[in-house]
Short mmCIF file of C-alpha atoms and ligand atoms in Angstrom, two decimals:
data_model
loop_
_atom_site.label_atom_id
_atom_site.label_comp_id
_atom_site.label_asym_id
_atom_site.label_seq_id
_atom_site.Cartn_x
_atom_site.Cartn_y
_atom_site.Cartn_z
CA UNK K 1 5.77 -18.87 18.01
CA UNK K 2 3.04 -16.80 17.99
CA UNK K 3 3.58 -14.73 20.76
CA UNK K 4 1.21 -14.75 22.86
CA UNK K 5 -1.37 -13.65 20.08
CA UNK K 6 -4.01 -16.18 18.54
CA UNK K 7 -3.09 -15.69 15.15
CA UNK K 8 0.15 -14.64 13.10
CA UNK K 9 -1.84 -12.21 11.69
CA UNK K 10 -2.30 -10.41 14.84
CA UNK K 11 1.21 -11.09 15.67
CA UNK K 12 2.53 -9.50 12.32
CA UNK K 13 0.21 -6.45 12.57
CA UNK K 14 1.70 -5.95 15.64
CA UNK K 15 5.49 -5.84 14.55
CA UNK K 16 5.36 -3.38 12.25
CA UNK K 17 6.10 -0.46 13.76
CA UNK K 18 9.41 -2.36 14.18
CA UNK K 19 9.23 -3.36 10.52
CA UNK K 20 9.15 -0.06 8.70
CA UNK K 21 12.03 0.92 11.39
CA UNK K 22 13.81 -1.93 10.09
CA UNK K 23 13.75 -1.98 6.27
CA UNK K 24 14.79 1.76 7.28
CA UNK K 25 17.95 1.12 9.44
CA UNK K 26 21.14 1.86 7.53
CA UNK K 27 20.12 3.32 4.40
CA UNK K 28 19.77 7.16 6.03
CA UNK K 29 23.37 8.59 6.55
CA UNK K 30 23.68 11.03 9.58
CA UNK K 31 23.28 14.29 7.28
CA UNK K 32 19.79 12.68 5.76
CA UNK K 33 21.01 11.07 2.12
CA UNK K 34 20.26 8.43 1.02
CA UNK K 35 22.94 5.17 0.99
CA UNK K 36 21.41 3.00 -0.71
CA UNK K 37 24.44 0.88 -1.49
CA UNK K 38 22.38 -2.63 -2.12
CA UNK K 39 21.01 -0.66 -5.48
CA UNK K 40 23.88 -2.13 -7.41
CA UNK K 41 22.13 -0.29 -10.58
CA UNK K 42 25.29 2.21 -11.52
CA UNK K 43 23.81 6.29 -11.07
CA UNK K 44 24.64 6.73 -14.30
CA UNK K 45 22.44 4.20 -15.38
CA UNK K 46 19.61 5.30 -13.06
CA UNK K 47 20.23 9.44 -14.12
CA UNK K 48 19.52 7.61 -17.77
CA UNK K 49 16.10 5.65 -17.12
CA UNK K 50 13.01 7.50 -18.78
CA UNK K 51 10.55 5.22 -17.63
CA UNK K 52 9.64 3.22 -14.64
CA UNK K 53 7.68 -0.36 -15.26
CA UNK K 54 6.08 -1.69 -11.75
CA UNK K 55 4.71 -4.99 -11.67
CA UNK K 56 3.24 -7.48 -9.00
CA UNK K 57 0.43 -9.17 -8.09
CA UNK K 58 -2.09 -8.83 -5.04
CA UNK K 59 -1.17 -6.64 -2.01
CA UNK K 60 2.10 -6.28 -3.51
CA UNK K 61 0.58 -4.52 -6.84
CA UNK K 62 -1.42 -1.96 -4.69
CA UNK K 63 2.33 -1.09 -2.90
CA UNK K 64 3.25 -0.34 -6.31
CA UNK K 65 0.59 2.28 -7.08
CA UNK K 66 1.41 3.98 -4.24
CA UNK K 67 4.64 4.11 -5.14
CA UNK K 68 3.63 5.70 -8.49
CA UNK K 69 2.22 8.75 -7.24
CA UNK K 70 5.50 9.39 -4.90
CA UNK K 71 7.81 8.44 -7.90
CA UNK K 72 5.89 10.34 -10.63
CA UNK K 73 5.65 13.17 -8.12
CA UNK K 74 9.37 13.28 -6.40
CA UNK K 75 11.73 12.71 -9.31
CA UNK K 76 8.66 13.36 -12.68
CA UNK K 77 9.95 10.10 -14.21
CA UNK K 78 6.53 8.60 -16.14
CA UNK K 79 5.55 5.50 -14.12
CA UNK K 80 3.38 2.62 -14.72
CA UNK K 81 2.19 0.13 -12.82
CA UNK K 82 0.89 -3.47 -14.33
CA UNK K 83 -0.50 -6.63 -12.67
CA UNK K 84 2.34 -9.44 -13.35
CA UNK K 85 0.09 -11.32 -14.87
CA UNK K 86 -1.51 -8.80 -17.51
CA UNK K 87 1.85 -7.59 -18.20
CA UNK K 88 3.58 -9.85 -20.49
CA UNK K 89 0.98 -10.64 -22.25
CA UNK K 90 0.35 -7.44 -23.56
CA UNK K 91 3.61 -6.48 -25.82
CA UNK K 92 4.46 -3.82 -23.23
CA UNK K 93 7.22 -1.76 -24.87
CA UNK K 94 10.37 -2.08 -22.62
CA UNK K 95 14.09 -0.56 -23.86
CA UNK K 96 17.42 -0.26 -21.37
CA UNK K 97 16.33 2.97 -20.72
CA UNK K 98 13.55 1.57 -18.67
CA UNK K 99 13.84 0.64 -14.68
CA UNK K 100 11.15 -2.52 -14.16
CA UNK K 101 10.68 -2.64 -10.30
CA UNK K 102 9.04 -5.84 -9.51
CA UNK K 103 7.65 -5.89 -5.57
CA UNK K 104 7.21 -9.20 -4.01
CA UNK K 105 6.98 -10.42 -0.19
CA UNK K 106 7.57 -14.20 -1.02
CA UNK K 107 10.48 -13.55 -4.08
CA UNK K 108 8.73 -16.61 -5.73
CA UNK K 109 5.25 -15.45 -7.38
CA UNK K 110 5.35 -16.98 -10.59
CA UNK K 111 3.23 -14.19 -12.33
CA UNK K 112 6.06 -11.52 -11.20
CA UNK K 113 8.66 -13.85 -12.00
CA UNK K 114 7.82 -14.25 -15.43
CA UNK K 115 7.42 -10.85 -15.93
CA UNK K 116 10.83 -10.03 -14.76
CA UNK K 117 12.11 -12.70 -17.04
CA UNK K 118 10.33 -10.99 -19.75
CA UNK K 119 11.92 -7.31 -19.14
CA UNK K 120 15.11 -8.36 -18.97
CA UNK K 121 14.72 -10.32 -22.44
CA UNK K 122 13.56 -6.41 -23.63
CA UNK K 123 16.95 -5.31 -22.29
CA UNK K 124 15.99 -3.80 -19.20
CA UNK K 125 17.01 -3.37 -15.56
CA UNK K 126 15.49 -5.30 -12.83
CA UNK K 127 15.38 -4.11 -9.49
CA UNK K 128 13.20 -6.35 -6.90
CA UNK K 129 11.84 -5.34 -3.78
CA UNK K 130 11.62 -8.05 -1.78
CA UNK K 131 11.22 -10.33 1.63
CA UNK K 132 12.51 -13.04 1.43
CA UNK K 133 16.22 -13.56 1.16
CA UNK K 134 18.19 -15.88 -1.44
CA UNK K 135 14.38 -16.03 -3.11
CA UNK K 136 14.26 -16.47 -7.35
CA UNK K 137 12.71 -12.92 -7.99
CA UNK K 138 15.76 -11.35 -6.26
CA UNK K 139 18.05 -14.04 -7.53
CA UNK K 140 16.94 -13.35 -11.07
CA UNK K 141 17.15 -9.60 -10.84
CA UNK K 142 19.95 -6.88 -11.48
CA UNK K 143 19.66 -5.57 -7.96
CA UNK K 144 17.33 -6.16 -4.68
CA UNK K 145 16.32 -4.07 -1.94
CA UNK K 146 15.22 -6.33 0.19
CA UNK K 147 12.13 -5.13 2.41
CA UNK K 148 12.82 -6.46 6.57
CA UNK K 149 9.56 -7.41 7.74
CA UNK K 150 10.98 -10.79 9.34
CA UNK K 151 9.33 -13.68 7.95
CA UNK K 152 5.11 -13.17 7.56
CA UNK K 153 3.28 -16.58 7.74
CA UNK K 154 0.20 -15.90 7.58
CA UNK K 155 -1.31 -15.89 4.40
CA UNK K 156 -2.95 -12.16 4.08
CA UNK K 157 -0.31 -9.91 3.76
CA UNK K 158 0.58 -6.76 6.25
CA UNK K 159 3.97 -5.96 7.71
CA UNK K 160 5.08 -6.89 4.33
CA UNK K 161 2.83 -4.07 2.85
CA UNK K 162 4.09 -1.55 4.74
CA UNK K 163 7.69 -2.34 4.36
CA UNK K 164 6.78 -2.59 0.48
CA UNK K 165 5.91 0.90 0.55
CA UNK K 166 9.19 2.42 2.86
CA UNK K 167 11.27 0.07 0.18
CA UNK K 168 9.36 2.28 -2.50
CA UNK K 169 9.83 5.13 -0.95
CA UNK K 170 13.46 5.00 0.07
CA UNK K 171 13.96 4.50 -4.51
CA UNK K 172 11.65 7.28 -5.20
CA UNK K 173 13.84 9.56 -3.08
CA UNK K 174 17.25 7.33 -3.95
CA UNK K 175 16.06 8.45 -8.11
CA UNK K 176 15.80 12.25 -7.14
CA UNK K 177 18.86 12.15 -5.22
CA UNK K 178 20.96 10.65 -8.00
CA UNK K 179 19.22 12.54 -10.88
CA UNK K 180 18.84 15.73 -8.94
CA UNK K 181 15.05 16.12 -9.48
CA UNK K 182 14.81 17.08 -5.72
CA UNK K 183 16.75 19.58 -3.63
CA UNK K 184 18.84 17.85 -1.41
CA UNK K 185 16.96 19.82 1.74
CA UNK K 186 13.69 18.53 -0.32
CA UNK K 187 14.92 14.67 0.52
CA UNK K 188 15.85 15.17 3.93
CA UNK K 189 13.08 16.87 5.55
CA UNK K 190 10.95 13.69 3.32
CA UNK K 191 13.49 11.16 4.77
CA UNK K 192 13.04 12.72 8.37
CA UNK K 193 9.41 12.52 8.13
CA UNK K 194 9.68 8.70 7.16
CA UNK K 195 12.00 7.90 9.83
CA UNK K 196 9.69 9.36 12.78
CA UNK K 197 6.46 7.32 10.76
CA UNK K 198 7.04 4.02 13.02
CA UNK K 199 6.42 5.76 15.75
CA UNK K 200 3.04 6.76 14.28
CA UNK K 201 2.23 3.64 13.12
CA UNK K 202 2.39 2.59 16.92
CA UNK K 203 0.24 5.28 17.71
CA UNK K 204 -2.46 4.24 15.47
CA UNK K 205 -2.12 0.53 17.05
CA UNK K 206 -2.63 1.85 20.40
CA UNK K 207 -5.86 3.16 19.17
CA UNK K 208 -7.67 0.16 17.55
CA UNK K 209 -10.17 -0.99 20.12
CA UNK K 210 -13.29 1.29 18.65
CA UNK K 211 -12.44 -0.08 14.91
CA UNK K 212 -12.18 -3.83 16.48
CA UNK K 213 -15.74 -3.45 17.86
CA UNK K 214 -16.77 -1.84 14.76
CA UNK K 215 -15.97 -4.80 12.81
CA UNK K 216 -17.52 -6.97 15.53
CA UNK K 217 -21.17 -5.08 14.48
CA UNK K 218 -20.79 -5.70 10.73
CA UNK K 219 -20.53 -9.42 10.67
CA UNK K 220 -23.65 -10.34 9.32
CA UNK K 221 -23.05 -7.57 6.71
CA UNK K 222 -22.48 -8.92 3.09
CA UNK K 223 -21.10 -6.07 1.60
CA UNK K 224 -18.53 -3.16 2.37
CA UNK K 225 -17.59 -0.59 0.14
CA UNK K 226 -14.39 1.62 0.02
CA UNK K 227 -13.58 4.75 -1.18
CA UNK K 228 -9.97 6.88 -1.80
CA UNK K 229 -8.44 9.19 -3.74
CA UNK K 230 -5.11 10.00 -4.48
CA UNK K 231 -2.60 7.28 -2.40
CA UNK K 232 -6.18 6.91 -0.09
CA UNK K 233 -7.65 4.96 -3.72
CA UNK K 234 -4.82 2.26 -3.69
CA UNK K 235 -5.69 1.67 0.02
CA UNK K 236 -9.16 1.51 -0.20
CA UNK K 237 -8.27 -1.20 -2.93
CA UNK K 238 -5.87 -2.95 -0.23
CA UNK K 239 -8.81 -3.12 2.28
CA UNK K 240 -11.30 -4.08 0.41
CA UNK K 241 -8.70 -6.72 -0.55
CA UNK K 242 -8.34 -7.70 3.20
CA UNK K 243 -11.79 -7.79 3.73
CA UNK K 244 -12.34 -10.67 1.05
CA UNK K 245 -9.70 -12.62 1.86
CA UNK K 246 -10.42 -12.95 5.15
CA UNK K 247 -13.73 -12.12 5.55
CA UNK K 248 -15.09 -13.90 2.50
CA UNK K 249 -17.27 -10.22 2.19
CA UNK K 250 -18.26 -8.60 -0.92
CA UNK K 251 -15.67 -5.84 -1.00
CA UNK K 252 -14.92 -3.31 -3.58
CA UNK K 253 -12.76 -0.30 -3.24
CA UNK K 254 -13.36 2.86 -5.82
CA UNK K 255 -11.96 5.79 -6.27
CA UNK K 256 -14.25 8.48 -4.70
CA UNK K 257 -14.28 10.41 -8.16
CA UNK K 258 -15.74 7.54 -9.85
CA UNK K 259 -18.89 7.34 -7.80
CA UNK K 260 -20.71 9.27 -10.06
CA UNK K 261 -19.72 7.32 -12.77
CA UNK K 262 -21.63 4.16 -11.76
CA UNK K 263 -20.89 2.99 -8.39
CA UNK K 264 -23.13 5.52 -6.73
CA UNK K 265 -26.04 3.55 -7.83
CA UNK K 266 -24.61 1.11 -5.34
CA UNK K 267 -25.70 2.82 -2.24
CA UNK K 268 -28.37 1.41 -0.55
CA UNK K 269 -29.72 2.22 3.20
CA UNK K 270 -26.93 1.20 6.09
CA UNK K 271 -24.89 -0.08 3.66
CA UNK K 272 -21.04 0.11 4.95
CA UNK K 273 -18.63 2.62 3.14
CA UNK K 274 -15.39 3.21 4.35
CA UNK K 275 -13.74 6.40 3.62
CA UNK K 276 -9.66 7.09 3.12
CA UNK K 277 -10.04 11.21 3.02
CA UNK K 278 -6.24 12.79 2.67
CA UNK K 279 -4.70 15.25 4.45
CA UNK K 280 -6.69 18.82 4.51
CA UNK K 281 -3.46 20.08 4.69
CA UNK K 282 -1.44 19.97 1.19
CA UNK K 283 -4.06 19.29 -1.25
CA UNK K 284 -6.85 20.48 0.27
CA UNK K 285 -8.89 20.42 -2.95
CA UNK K 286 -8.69 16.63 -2.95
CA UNK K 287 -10.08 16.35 0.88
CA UNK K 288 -12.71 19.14 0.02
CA UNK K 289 -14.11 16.93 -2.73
CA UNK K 290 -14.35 13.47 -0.98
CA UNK K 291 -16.04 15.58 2.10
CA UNK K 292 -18.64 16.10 -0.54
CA UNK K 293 -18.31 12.34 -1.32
CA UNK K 294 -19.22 11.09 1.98
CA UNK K 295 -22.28 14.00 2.04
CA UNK K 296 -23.70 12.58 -1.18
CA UNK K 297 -23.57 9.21 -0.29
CA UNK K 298 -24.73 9.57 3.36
CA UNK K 299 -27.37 11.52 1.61
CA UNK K 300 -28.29 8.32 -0.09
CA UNK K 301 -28.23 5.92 3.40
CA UNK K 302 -24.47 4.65 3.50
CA UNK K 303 -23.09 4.03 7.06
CA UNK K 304 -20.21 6.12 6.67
CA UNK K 305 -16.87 5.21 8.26
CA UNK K 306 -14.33 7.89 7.90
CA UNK K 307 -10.78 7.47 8.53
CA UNK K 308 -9.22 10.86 8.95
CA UNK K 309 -6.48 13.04 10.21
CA UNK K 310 -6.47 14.32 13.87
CA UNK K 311 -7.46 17.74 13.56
CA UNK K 312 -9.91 17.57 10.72
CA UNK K 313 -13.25 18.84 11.98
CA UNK K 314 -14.76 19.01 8.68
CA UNK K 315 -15.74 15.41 8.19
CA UNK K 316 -17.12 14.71 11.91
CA UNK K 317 -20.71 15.92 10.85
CA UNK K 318 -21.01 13.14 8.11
CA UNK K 319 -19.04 10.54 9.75
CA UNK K 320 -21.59 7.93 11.52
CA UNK K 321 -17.75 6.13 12.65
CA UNK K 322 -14.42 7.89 12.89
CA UNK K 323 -11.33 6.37 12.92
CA UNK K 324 -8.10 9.25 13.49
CA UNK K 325 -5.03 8.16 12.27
CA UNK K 326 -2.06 10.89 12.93
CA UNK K 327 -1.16 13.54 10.68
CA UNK K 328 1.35 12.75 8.00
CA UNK K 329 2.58 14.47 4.38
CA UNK K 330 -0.30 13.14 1.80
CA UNK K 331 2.47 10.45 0.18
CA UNK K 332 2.99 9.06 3.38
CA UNK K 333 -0.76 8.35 4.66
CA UNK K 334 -1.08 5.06 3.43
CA UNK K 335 1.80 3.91 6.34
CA UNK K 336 -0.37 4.91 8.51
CA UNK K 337 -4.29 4.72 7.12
CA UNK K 338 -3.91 1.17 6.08
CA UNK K 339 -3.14 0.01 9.22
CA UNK K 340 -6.86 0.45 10.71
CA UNK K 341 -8.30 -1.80 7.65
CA UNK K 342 -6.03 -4.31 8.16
CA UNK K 343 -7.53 -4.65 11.86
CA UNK K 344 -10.91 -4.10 10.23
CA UNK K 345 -10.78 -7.38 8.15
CA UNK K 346 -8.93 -9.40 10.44
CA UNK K 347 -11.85 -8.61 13.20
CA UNK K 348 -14.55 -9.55 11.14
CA UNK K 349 -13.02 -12.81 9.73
CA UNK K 350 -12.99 -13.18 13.29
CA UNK K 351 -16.18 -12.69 14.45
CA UNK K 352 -17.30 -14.36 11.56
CA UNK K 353 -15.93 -17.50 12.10
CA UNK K 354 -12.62 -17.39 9.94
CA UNK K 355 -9.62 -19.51 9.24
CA UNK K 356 -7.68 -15.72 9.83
CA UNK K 357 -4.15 -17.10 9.28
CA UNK K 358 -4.99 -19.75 6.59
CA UNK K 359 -8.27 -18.38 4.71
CA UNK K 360 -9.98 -20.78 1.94
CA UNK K 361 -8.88 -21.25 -1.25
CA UNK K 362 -5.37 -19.11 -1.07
CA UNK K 363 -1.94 -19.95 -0.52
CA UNK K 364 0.71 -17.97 0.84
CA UNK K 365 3.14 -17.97 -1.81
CA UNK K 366 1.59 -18.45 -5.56
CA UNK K 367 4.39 -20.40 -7.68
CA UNK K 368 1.85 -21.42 -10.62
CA UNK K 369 0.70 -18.88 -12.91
O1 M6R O 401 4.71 -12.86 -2.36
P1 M6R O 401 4.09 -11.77 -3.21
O2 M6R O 401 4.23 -10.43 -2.58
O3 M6R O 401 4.62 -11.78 -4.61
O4 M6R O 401 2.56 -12.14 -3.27
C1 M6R O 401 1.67 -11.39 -4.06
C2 M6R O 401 0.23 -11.71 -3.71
O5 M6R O 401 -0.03 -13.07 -3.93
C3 M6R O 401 -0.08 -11.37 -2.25
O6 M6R O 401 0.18 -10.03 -1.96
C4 M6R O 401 -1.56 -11.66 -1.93
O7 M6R O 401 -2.38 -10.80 -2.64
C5 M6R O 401 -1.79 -11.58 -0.41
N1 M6R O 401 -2.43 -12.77 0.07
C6 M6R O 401 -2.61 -10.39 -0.02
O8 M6R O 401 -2.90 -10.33 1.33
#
């Protein structure tokens, strides 16, 4: 069952180039719209909404603030993005007007699922993004997209992830299309560059043999540290996530702007920092600024390992480890630069001894709260 891999994990990072093709099959019509027919949310409603409430937990939440910068950005509809748990406790002000999305690989977190019960007691719409079919959050929600991954088993999420994050941004386009915040042109050359991202995905796979040997020299490390900005932050969150689930490491992920703030003072001689740097392409101010990142903290001892476009020549001189991933519109990097850290963590639990599919102390699906 687990093809001919050692773990599901392996198996499931494997599939999902095949994944992200999947939860994109049959929502792109031949001219490049969007059908997103599922979305039983009227367009009138939708063309109403003036907010949009994400909540989840875990690798799930970190899909969502992705999503926020592609939502805020594509269709300018305020977004917010809450832990499940934090949420309801809170008072958060919800009305009709406001879309909750709540993201979820299992449908059955209780943390999400009492947070969906709680916006809909507010009076507002529901729409889940989910993997697992017939599950409570979907069955408790106004509408589902479901993401299809195929069933993941083992515990630390992955295919799911990146399936979370088409699902995301398959609405985020779906909202501009209905309200008209995006030229239709806009949407399709977006939509075209999502539907040839599998094929990158498999790319970066194909590539993974330097990063799994990496790993293999940091086991006896205790701590890794990882920096992002822009979509890069959320995935430097995700693999620092990764890294202590599976690793049991001392992982934090920052945003690179922070540094300065407090985390710089972290930095100690051949100490391990990973570095998401965006596209220099697009918002070249943002990679221009975490180039300087990765100086000042080399500057200060960190190992650097820098995970950057092909074609970006600017960070080799400060990069003690480079890992390429292909070149991709900024929103969409995190398809493709998460993929690496997922390999990353699963490597070291590895070579350190790790449970990789079952790690201590979590379960797959969290139904208490
Ligand atoms: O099933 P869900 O997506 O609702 O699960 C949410 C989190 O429990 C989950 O993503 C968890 O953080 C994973 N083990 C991360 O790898």
């Amino acid at each position: 069952e687990k093809g001919g891999y050692d773990y599901f994990m392996l198996k499931e990072i494997a599939e999902q180039p095949k994944a992200v093709a999947d939860t994109l099959l049959g929502r792109i019509d031949a001219a490049g719209s969007l059908t997103l027919d599922e979305v039983r949310i009227p367009a009138s409603v939708l063309r109403e909404i003036d907010k949009v409430v994400i909540v989840a937990c875990g690798t799930a939440f970190h899909a969502g603030l992705i999503a926020k910068y592609a939502i805020e950005h594509w269709t300018r509809i305020p977004c917010e993005v809450e832990l499940a748990s934090e949420f309801r406790y809170r008072d958060p002000i919800l009305d009709p007007r406001t879309l909750v999305i709540a993201i979820s690989q299992s449908g059955e977190t209780m943390d999400t699922l009492m947070a969906l019960r709680h916006a809909r007691e507010q009076g507002s719409k529901v729409l889940a993004i989910c993997n697992t079919n017939g599950s409570t959050i979907p069955r408790e929600s106004d509408a589902v997209l479901y993401t299809h991954a195929g069933p993941e088993v083992a515990v630390a999420s992955t295919k799911a992830f990146l399936t979370q994050l088409v699902a995301c941004y398959l609405v985020a386009l779906y909202l501009g299309q209905v309200r008209g915040t995006k030229w239709g042109d806009e949407i399709q050359a977006l939509v075209r560059e999502l539907s040839r991202i599998s094929r990158e995905v498999e790319r970066v796979l194909e590539t993974m043999e330097p990063v799994r040997e990496l790993a293999r020299s940091l086991a006896d490390k205790n701590t890794v540290l990882f920096l992002g900005r822009h979509v890069g932050y959320p995935v430097a969150l995700e693999g620092a996530l990764k890294l202590k689930e599976l690793a049991y490491m001392h992982a934090e992920g920052f945003a690179a702007g922070e540094l300065k703030h407090g985390p710089i003072a972290l930095i100690e001689e051949d100490l391990p920092v990973v570095v998401v740097v965006p596209s220099p392409r697009g918002r070249s101010v943002l990679h221009d600024k975490i180039v300087s990142n990765i100086q000042e903290i080399r500057a200060r001892g960190a190992r650097t390992i820098v995970i950057a476009e092909e074609g970006d020549e600017a960070v080799v001189p400060y990069a003690d480890h480079l890992i390429r991933i292909p070149a991709t519109p900024t929103l969409l990097q995190p398809l493709v630069s998460t993929v690496p850290l997922q390999v990353f963590a699963c490597e070291l639990a590895t070579a350190r001894g790790n449970e990789v599919d079952q790690p201590r102390n979590l379960a797959k699906s969290v139904t208490v709260e």
